[in-house]
PDB file of C-alpha atoms in Angstrom:
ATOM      1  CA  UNK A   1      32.425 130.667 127.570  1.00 43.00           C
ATOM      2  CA  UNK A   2      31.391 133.739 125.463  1.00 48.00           C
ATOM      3  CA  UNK A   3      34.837 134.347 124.671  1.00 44.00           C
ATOM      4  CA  UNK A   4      35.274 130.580 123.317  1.00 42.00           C
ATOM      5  CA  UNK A   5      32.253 130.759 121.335  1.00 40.00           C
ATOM      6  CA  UNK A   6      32.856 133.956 119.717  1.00 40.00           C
ATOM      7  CA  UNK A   7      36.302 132.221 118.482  1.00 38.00           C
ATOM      8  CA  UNK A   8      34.802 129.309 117.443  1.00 37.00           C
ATOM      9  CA  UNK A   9      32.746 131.375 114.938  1.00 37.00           C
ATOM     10  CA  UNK A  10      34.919 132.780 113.039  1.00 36.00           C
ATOM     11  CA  UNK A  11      36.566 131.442 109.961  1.00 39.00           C
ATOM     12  CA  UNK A  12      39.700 129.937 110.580  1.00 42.00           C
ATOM     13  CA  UNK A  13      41.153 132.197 107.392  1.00 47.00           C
ATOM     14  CA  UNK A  14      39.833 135.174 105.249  1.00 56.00           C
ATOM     15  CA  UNK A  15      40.982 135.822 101.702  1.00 65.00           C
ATOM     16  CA  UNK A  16      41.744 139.094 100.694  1.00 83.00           C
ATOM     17  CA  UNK A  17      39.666 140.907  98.365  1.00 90.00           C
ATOM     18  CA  UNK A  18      42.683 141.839  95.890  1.00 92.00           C
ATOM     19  CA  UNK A  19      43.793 138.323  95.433  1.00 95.00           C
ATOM     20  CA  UNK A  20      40.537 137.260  94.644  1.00 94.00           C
ATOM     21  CA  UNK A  21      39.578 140.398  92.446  1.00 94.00           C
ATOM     22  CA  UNK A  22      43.137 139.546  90.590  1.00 95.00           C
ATOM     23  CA  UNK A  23      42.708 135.900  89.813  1.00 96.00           C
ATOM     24  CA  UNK A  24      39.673 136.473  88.868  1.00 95.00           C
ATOM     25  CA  UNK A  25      39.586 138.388  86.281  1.00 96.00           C
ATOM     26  CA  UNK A  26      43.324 137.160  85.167  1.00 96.00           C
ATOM     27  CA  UNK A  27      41.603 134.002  84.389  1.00 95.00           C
ATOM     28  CA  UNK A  28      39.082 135.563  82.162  1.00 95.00           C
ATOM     29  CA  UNK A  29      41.658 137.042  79.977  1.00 97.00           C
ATOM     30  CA  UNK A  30      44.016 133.849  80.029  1.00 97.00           C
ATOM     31  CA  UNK A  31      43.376 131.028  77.337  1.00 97.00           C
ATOM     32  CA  UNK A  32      43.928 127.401  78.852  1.00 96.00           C
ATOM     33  CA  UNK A  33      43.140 125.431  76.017  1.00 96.00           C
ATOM     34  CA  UNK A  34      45.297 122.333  77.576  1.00 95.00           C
ATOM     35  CA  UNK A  35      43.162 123.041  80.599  1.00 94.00           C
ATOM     36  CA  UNK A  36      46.027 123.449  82.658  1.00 93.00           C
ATOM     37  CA  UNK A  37      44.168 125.222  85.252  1.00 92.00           C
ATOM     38  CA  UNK A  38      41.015 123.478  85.768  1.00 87.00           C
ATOM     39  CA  UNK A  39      41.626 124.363  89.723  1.00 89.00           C
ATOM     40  CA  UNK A  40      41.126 127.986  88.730  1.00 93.00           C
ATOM     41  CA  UNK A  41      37.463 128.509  89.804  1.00 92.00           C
ATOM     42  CA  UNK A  42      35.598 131.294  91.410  1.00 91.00           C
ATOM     43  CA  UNK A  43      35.250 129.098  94.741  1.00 90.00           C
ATOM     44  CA  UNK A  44      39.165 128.764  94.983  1.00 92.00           C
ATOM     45  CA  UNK A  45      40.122 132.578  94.299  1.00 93.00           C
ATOM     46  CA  UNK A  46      37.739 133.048  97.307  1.00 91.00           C
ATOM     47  CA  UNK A  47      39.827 131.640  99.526  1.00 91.00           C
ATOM     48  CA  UNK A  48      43.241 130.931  97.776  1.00 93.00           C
ATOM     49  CA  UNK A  49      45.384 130.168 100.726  1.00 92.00           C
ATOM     50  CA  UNK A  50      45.557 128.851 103.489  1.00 90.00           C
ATOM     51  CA  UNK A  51      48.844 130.647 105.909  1.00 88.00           C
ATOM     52  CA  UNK A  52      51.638 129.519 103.672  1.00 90.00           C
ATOM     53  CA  UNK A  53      49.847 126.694 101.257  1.00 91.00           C
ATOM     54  CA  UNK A  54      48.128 127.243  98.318  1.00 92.00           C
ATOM     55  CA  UNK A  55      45.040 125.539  96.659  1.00 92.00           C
ATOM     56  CA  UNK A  56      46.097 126.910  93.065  1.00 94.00           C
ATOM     57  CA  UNK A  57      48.275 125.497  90.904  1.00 92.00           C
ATOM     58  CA  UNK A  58      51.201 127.997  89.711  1.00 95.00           C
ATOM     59  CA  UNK A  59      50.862 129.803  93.017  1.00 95.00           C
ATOM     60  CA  UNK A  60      52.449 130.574  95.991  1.00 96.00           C
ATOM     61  CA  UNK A  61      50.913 131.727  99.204  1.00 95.00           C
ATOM     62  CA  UNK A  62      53.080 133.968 102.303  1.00 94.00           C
ATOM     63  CA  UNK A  63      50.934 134.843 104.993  1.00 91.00           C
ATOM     64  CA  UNK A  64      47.327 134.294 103.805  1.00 92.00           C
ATOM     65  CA  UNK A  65      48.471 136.231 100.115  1.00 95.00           C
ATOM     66  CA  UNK A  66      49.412 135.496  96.859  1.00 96.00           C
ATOM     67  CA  UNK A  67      53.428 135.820  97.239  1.00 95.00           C
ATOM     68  CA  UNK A  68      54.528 133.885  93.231  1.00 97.00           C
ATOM     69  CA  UNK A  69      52.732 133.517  90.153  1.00 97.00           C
ATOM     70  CA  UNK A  70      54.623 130.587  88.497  1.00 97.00           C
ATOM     71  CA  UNK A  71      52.462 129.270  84.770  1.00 97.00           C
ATOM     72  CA  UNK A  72      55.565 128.804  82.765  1.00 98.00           C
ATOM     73  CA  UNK A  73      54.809 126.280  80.072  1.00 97.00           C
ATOM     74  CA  UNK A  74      51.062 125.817  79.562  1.00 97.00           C
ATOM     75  CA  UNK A  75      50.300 126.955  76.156  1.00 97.00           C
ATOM     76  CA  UNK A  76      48.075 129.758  78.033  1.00 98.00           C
ATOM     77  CA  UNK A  77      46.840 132.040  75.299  1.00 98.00           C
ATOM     78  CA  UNK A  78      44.818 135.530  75.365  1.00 98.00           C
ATOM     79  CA  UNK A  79      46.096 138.543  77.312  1.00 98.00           C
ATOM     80  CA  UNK A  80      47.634 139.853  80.551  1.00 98.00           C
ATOM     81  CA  UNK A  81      45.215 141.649  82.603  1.00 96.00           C
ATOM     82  CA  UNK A  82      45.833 144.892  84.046  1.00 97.00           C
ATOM     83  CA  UNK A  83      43.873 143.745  87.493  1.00 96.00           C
ATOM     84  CA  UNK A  84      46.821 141.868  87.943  1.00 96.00           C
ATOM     85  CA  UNK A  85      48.216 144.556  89.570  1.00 95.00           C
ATOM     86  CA  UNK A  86      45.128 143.716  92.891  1.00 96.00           C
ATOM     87  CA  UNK A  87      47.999 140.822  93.700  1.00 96.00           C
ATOM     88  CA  UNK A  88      49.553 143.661  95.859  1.00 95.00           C
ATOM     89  CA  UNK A  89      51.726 141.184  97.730  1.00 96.00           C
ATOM     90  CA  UNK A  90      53.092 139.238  94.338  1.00 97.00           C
ATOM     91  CA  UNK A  91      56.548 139.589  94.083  1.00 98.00           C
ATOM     92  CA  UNK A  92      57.449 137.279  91.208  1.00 98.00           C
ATOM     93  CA  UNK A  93      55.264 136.673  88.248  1.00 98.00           C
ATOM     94  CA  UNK A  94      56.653 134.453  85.861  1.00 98.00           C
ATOM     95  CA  UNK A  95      54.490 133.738  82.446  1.00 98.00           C
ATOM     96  CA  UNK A  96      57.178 132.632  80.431  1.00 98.00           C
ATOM     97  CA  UNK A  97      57.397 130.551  77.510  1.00 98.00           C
ATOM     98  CA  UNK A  98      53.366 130.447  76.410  1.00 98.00           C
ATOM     99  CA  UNK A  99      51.206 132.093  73.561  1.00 98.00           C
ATOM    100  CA  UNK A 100      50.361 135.669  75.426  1.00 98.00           C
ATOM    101  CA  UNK A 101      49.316 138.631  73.346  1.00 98.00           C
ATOM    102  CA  UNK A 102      48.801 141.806  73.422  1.00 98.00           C
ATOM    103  CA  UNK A 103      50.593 144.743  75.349  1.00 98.00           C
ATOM    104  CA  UNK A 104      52.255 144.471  78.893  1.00 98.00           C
ATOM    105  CA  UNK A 105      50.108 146.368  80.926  1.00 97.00           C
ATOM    106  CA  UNK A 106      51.119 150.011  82.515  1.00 97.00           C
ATOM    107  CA  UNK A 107      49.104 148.844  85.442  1.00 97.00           C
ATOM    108  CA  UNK A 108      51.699 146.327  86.518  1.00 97.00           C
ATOM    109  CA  UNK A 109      53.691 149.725  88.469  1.00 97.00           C
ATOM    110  CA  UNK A 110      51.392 148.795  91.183  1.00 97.00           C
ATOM    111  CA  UNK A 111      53.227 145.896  92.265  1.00 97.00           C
ATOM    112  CA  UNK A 112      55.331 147.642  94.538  1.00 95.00           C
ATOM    113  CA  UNK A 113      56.889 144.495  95.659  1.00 96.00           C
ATOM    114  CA  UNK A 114      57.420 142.874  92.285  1.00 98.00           C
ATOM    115  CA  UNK A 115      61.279 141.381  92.730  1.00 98.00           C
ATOM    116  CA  UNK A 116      60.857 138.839  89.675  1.00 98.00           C
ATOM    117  CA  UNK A 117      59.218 139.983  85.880  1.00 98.00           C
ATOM    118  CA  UNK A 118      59.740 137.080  83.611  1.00 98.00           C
ATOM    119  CA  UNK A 119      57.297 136.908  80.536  1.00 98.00           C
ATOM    120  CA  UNK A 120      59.567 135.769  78.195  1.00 98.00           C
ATOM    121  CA  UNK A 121      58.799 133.417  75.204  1.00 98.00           C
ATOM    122  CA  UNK A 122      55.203 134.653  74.107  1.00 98.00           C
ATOM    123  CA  UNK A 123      54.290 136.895  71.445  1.00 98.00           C
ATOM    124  CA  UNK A 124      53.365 140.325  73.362  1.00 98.00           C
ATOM    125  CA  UNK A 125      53.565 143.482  71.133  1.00 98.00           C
ATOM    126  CA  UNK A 126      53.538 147.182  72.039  1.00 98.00           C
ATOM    127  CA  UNK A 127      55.753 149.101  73.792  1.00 98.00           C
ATOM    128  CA  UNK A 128      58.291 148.432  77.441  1.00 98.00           C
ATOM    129  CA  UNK A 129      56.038 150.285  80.307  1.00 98.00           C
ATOM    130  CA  UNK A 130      58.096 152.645  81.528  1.00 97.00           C
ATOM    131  CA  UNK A 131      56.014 152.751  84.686  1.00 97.00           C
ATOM    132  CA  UNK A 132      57.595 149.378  85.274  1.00 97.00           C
ATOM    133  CA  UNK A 133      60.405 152.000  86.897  1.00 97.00           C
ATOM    134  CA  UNK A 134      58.184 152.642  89.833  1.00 97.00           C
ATOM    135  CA  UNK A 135      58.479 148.807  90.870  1.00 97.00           C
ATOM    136  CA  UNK A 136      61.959 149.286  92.887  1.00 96.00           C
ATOM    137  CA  UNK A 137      62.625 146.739  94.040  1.00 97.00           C
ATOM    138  CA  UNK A 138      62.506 144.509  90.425  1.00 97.00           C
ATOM    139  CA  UNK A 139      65.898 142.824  90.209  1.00 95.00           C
ATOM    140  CA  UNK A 140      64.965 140.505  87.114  1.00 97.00           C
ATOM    141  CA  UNK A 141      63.300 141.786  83.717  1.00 98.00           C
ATOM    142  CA  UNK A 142      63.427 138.927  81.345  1.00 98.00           C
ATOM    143  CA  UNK A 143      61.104 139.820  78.058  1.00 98.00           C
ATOM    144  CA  UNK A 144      63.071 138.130  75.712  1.00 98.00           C
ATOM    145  CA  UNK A 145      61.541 136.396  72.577  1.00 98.00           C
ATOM    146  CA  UNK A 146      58.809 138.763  72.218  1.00 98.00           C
ATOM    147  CA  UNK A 147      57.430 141.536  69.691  1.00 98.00           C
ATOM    148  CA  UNK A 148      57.753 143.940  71.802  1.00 98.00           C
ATOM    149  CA  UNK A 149      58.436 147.482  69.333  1.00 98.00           C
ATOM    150  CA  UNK A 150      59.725 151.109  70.056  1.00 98.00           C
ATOM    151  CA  UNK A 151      62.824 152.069  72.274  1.00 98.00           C
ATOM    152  CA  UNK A 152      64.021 151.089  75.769  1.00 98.00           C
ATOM    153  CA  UNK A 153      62.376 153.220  78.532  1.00 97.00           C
ATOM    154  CA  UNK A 154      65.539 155.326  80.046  1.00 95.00           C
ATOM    155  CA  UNK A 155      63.454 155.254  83.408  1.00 96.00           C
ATOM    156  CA  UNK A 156      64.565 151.109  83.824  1.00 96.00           C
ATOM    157  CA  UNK A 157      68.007 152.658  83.976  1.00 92.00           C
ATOM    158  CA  UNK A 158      67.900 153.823  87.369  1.00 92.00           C
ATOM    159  CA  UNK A 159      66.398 149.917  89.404  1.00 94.00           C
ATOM    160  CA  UNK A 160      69.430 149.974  91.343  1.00 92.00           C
ATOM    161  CA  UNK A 161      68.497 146.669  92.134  1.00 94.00           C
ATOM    162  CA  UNK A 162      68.187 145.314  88.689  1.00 95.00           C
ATOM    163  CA  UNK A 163      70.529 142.682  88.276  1.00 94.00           C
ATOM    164  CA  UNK A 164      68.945 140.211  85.109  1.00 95.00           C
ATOM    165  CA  UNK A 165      67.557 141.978  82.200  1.00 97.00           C
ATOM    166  CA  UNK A 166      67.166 140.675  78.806  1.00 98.00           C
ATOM    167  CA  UNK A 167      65.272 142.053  75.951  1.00 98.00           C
ATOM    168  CA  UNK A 168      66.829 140.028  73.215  1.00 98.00           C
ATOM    169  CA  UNK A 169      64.811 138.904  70.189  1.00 98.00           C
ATOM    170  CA  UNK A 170      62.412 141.522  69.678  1.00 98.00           C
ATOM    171  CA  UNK A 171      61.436 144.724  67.304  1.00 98.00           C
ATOM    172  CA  UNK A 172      63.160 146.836  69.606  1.00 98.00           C
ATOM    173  CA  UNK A 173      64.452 150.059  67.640  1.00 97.00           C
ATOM    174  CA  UNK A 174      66.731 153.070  69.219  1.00 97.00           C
ATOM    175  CA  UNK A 175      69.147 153.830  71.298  1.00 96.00           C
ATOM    176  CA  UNK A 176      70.154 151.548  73.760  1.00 96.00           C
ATOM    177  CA  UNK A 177      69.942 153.755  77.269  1.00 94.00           C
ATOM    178  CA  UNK A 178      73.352 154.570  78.760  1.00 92.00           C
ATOM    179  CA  UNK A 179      72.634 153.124  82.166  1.00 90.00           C
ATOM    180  CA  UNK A 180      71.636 149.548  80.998  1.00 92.00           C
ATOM    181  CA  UNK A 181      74.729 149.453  79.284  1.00 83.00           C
ATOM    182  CA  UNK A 182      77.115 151.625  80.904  1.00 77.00           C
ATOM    183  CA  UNK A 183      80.506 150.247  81.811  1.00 66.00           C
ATOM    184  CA  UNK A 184      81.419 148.801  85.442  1.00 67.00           C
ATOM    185  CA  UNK A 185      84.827 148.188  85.539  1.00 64.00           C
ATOM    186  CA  UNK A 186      85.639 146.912  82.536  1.00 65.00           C
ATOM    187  CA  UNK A 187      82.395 145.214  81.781  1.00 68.00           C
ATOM    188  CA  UNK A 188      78.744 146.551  81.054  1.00 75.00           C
ATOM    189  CA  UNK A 189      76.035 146.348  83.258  1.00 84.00           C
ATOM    190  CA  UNK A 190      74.567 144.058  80.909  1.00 93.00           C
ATOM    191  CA  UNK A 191      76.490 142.514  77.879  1.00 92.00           C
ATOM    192  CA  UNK A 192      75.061 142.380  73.897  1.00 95.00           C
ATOM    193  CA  UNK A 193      73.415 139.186  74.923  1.00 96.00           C
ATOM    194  CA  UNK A 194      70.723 140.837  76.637  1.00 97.00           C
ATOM    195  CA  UNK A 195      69.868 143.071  73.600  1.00 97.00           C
ATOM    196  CA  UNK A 196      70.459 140.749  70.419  1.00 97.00           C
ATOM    197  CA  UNK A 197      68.557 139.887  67.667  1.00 97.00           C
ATOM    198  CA  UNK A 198      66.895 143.683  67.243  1.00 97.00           C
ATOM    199  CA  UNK A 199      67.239 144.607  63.779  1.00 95.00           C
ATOM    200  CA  UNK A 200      67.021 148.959  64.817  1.00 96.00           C
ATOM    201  CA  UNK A 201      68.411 148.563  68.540  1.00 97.00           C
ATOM    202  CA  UNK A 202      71.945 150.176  69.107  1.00 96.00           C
ATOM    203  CA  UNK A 203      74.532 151.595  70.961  1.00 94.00           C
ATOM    204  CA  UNK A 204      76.596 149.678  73.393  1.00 92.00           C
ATOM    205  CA  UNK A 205      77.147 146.908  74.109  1.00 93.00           C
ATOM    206  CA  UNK A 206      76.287 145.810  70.725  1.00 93.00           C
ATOM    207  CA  UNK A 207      78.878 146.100  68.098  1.00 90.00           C
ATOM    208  CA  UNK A 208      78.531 148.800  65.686  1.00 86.00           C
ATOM    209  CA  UNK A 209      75.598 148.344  63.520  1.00 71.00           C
ATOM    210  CA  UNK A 210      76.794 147.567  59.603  1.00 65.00           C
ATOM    211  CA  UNK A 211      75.668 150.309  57.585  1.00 55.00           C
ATOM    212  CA  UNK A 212      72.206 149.987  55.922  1.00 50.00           C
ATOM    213  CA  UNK A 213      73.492 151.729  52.513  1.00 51.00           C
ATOM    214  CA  UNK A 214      76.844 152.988  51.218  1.00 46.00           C
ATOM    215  CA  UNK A 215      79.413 155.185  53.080  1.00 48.00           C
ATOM    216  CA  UNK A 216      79.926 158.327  52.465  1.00 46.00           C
ATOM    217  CA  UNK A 217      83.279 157.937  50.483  1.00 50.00           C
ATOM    218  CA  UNK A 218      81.371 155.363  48.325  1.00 45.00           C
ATOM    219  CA  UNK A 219      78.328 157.851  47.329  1.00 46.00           C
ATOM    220  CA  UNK A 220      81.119 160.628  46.581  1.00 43.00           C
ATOM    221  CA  UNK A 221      83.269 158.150  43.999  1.00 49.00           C
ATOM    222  CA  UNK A 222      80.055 156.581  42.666  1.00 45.00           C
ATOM    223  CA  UNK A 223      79.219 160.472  42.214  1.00 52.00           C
ATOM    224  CA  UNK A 224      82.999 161.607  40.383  1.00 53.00           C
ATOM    225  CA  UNK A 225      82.587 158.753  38.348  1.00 53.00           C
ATOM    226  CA  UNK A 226      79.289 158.871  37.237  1.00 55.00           C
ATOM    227  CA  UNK A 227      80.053 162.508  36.391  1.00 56.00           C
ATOM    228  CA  UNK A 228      83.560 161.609  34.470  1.00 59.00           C
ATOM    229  CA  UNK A 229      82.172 159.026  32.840  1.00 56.00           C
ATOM    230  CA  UNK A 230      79.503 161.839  31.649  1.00 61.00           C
ATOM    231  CA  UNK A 231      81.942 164.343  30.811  1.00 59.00           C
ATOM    232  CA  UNK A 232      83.471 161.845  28.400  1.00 50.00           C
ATOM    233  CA  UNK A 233      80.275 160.782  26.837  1.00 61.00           C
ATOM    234  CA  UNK A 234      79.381 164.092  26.151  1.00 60.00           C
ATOM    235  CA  UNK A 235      82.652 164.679  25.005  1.00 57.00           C
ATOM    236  CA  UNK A 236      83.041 161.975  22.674  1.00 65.00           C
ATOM    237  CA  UNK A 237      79.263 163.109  21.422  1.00 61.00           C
ATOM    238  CA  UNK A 238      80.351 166.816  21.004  1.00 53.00           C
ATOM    239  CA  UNK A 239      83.144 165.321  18.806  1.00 57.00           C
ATOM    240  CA  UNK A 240      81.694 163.366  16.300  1.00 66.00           C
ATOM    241  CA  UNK A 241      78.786 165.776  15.943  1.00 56.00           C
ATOM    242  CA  UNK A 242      81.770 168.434  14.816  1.00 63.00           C
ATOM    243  CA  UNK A 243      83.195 165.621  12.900  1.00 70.00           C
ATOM    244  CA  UNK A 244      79.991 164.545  10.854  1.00 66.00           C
ATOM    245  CA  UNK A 245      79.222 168.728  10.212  1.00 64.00           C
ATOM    246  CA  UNK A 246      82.483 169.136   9.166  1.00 68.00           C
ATOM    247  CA  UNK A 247      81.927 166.314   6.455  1.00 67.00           C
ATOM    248  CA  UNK A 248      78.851 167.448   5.527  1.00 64.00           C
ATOM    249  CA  UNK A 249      80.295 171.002   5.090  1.00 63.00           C
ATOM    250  CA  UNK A 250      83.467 169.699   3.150  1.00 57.00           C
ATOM    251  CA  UNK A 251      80.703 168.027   1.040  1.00 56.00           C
ATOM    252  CA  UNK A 252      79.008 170.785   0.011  1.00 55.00           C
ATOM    253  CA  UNK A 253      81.585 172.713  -0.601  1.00 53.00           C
ATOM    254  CA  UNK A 254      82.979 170.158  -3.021  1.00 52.00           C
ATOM    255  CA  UNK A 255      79.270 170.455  -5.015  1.00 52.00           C
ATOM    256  CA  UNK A 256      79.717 174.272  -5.335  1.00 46.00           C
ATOM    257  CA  UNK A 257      83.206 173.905  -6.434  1.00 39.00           C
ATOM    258  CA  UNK A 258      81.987 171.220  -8.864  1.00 47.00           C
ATOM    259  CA  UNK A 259      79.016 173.361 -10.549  1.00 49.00           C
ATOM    260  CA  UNK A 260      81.516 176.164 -11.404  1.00 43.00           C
ATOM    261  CA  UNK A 261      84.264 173.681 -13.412  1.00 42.00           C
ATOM    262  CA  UNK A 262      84.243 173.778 -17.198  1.00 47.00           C
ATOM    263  CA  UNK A 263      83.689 170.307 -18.961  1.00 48.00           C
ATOM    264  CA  UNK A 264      86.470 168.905 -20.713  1.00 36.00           C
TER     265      UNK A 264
END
C-alpha cells in the first residue's frame, strides 16, 4: 500500500530543465508580431511534452524532449538565441522563410544531434559558424536567401553526412572550399545552384567569374597605343616648332639682308 501511494505521488511526467531553459529564452529573442505563438508561455515550456505529444505549436516531442523545431512561415522577427543550443535532443530546427536578424549563433555546435539546419529566407548577417562542423551528424544546411558575408568555413567540408547544402543568395565572398565542391564521378558534391547569386564567391562549381576590369592583353594595347599615339603627338609638335623657328629665322635673315641693299 506504501508502494502504491508513493506512485501515485509522483507526476505522471517531468520536463527537462534544458527544454524549458531553451524555449524560454528563444521566445524572448523571437518577434511574433502575427502572434503566431500565443501557446508559447512560461507554464507550457515547463512541461512541454507529454511522451511523444507536444503542447507547442512548431514542436515536436520524442521521449518526454524537444525532438523538431518547425516555425517556418510566421513573420517571426528579432534574433536566434544562443540558449538554443539547451534543446540538447533537437535534431531539426527549421526557421525558414521569416524576418530573423542578426548572426547565427556559434553556440548552435552544441546540438550534437542536429540532423536538419534550415534557416533559410530571413535576413541574418555575419559570418557561417564554423563550429557548425562539430554537429556530425548535420545532413542538411540550407541558409539560402540570407546576408550572410565572409567565406565558406573549410571545416563544413568534412560532414560526411552532409547531403543538402545551399548557400545561394547571399554576400558570400572567397573561395569556394574544395570539398563542398569537389567532383564525384563526374558530378560535384554540390552543383552552382547551391552557391549562386554571390557577387565575390568562386571556384567550382560556378563558372568562371567574368573579369571585374580589363585583361591583361587589353591594359598592354591600351598602353602601346596610348604611348604611339604620344610619340606622334610629340612628334608632330617637335615638327612644327622647327618649322615655325625656321620661318622666323629665314625672316630675319631676310631683314638683315634688306638693311645692307642700296636704294635704287
Amino acid at each position: 500500500i506504501l508502494l502504491l501511494l508513493t506512485f501515485t505521488t509522483l507526476p505522471l511526467s517531468s520536463s527537462d530543465p534544458n527544454d524549458e531553459a531553451c524555449l524560454t529564452q528563444l521566445s524572448q529573442t523571437l518577434k511574433d508580431p502575427l502572434n503566431n505563438l500565443q501557446n508559447w508561455t512560461k507554464s507550457t515550456f515547463a512541461n512541454p511534452c507529454s511522451g511523444f505529444t507536444s503542447y507547442l505549436p512548431g514542436a515536436t516531442c520524442n521521449n518526454g524532449r524537444i525532438y523538431k523545431l518547425s516555425l517556418t512561415n510566421l513573420s517571426l522577427q528579432g534574433s536566434i538565441s544562443p540558449f538554443l543550443s539547451n534543446c540538447t535532443n533537437l535534431q531539426s530546427l527549421d526557421l525558414s522563410s521569416n524576418s530573423i536578424s542578426g548572426p547565427i549563433p556559434q553556440d548552435l555546435q552544441y546540438l550534437v544531434n542536429l540532423a536538419v539546419l534550415n534557416l533559410s529566407s530571413n535576413r541574418l548577417e555575419g559570418e557561417i559558424p564554423q563550429q557548425l562542423a562539430l554537429c556530425a551528424y548535420l545532413n542538411v544546411i540550407d541558409l539560402h536567401d540570407n546576408l550572410l558575408t565572409g567565406q565558406i568555413p573549410q571545416e563544413l567540408g568534412l560532414l560526411a553526412r552532409l547531403s543538402a547544402f545551399d548557400v545561394s543568395n547571399n554576400k558570400l565572398s572567397g573561395p569556394i572550399p574544395a570539398s563542398l565542391g569537389n567532383r564525384s564521378g563526374n558530378l560535384p558534391r554540390f552543383n552552382a545552384t547551391s552557391f549562386g547569386g554571390n557577387k565575390d564567391l568562386y571556384g567550382y562549381p560556378l563558372p568562371p567569374m567574368k573579369s571585374k576590369g580589363l585583361s591583361v592583353l587589353a591594359i598592354v594595347g591600351i598602353g602601346l597605343g596610348s604611348g604611339l599615339a604620344s610619340l606622334v603627338i610629340s612628334f608632330t609638335g617637335v615638327c612644327i616648332w622647327l618649322k615655325i623657328t625656321e620661318e622666323k629665322m629665314a625672316a630675319a635673315e631676310e631683314g638683315k639682308i634688306g638693311q645692307f641693299m642700296p636704294d635704287y
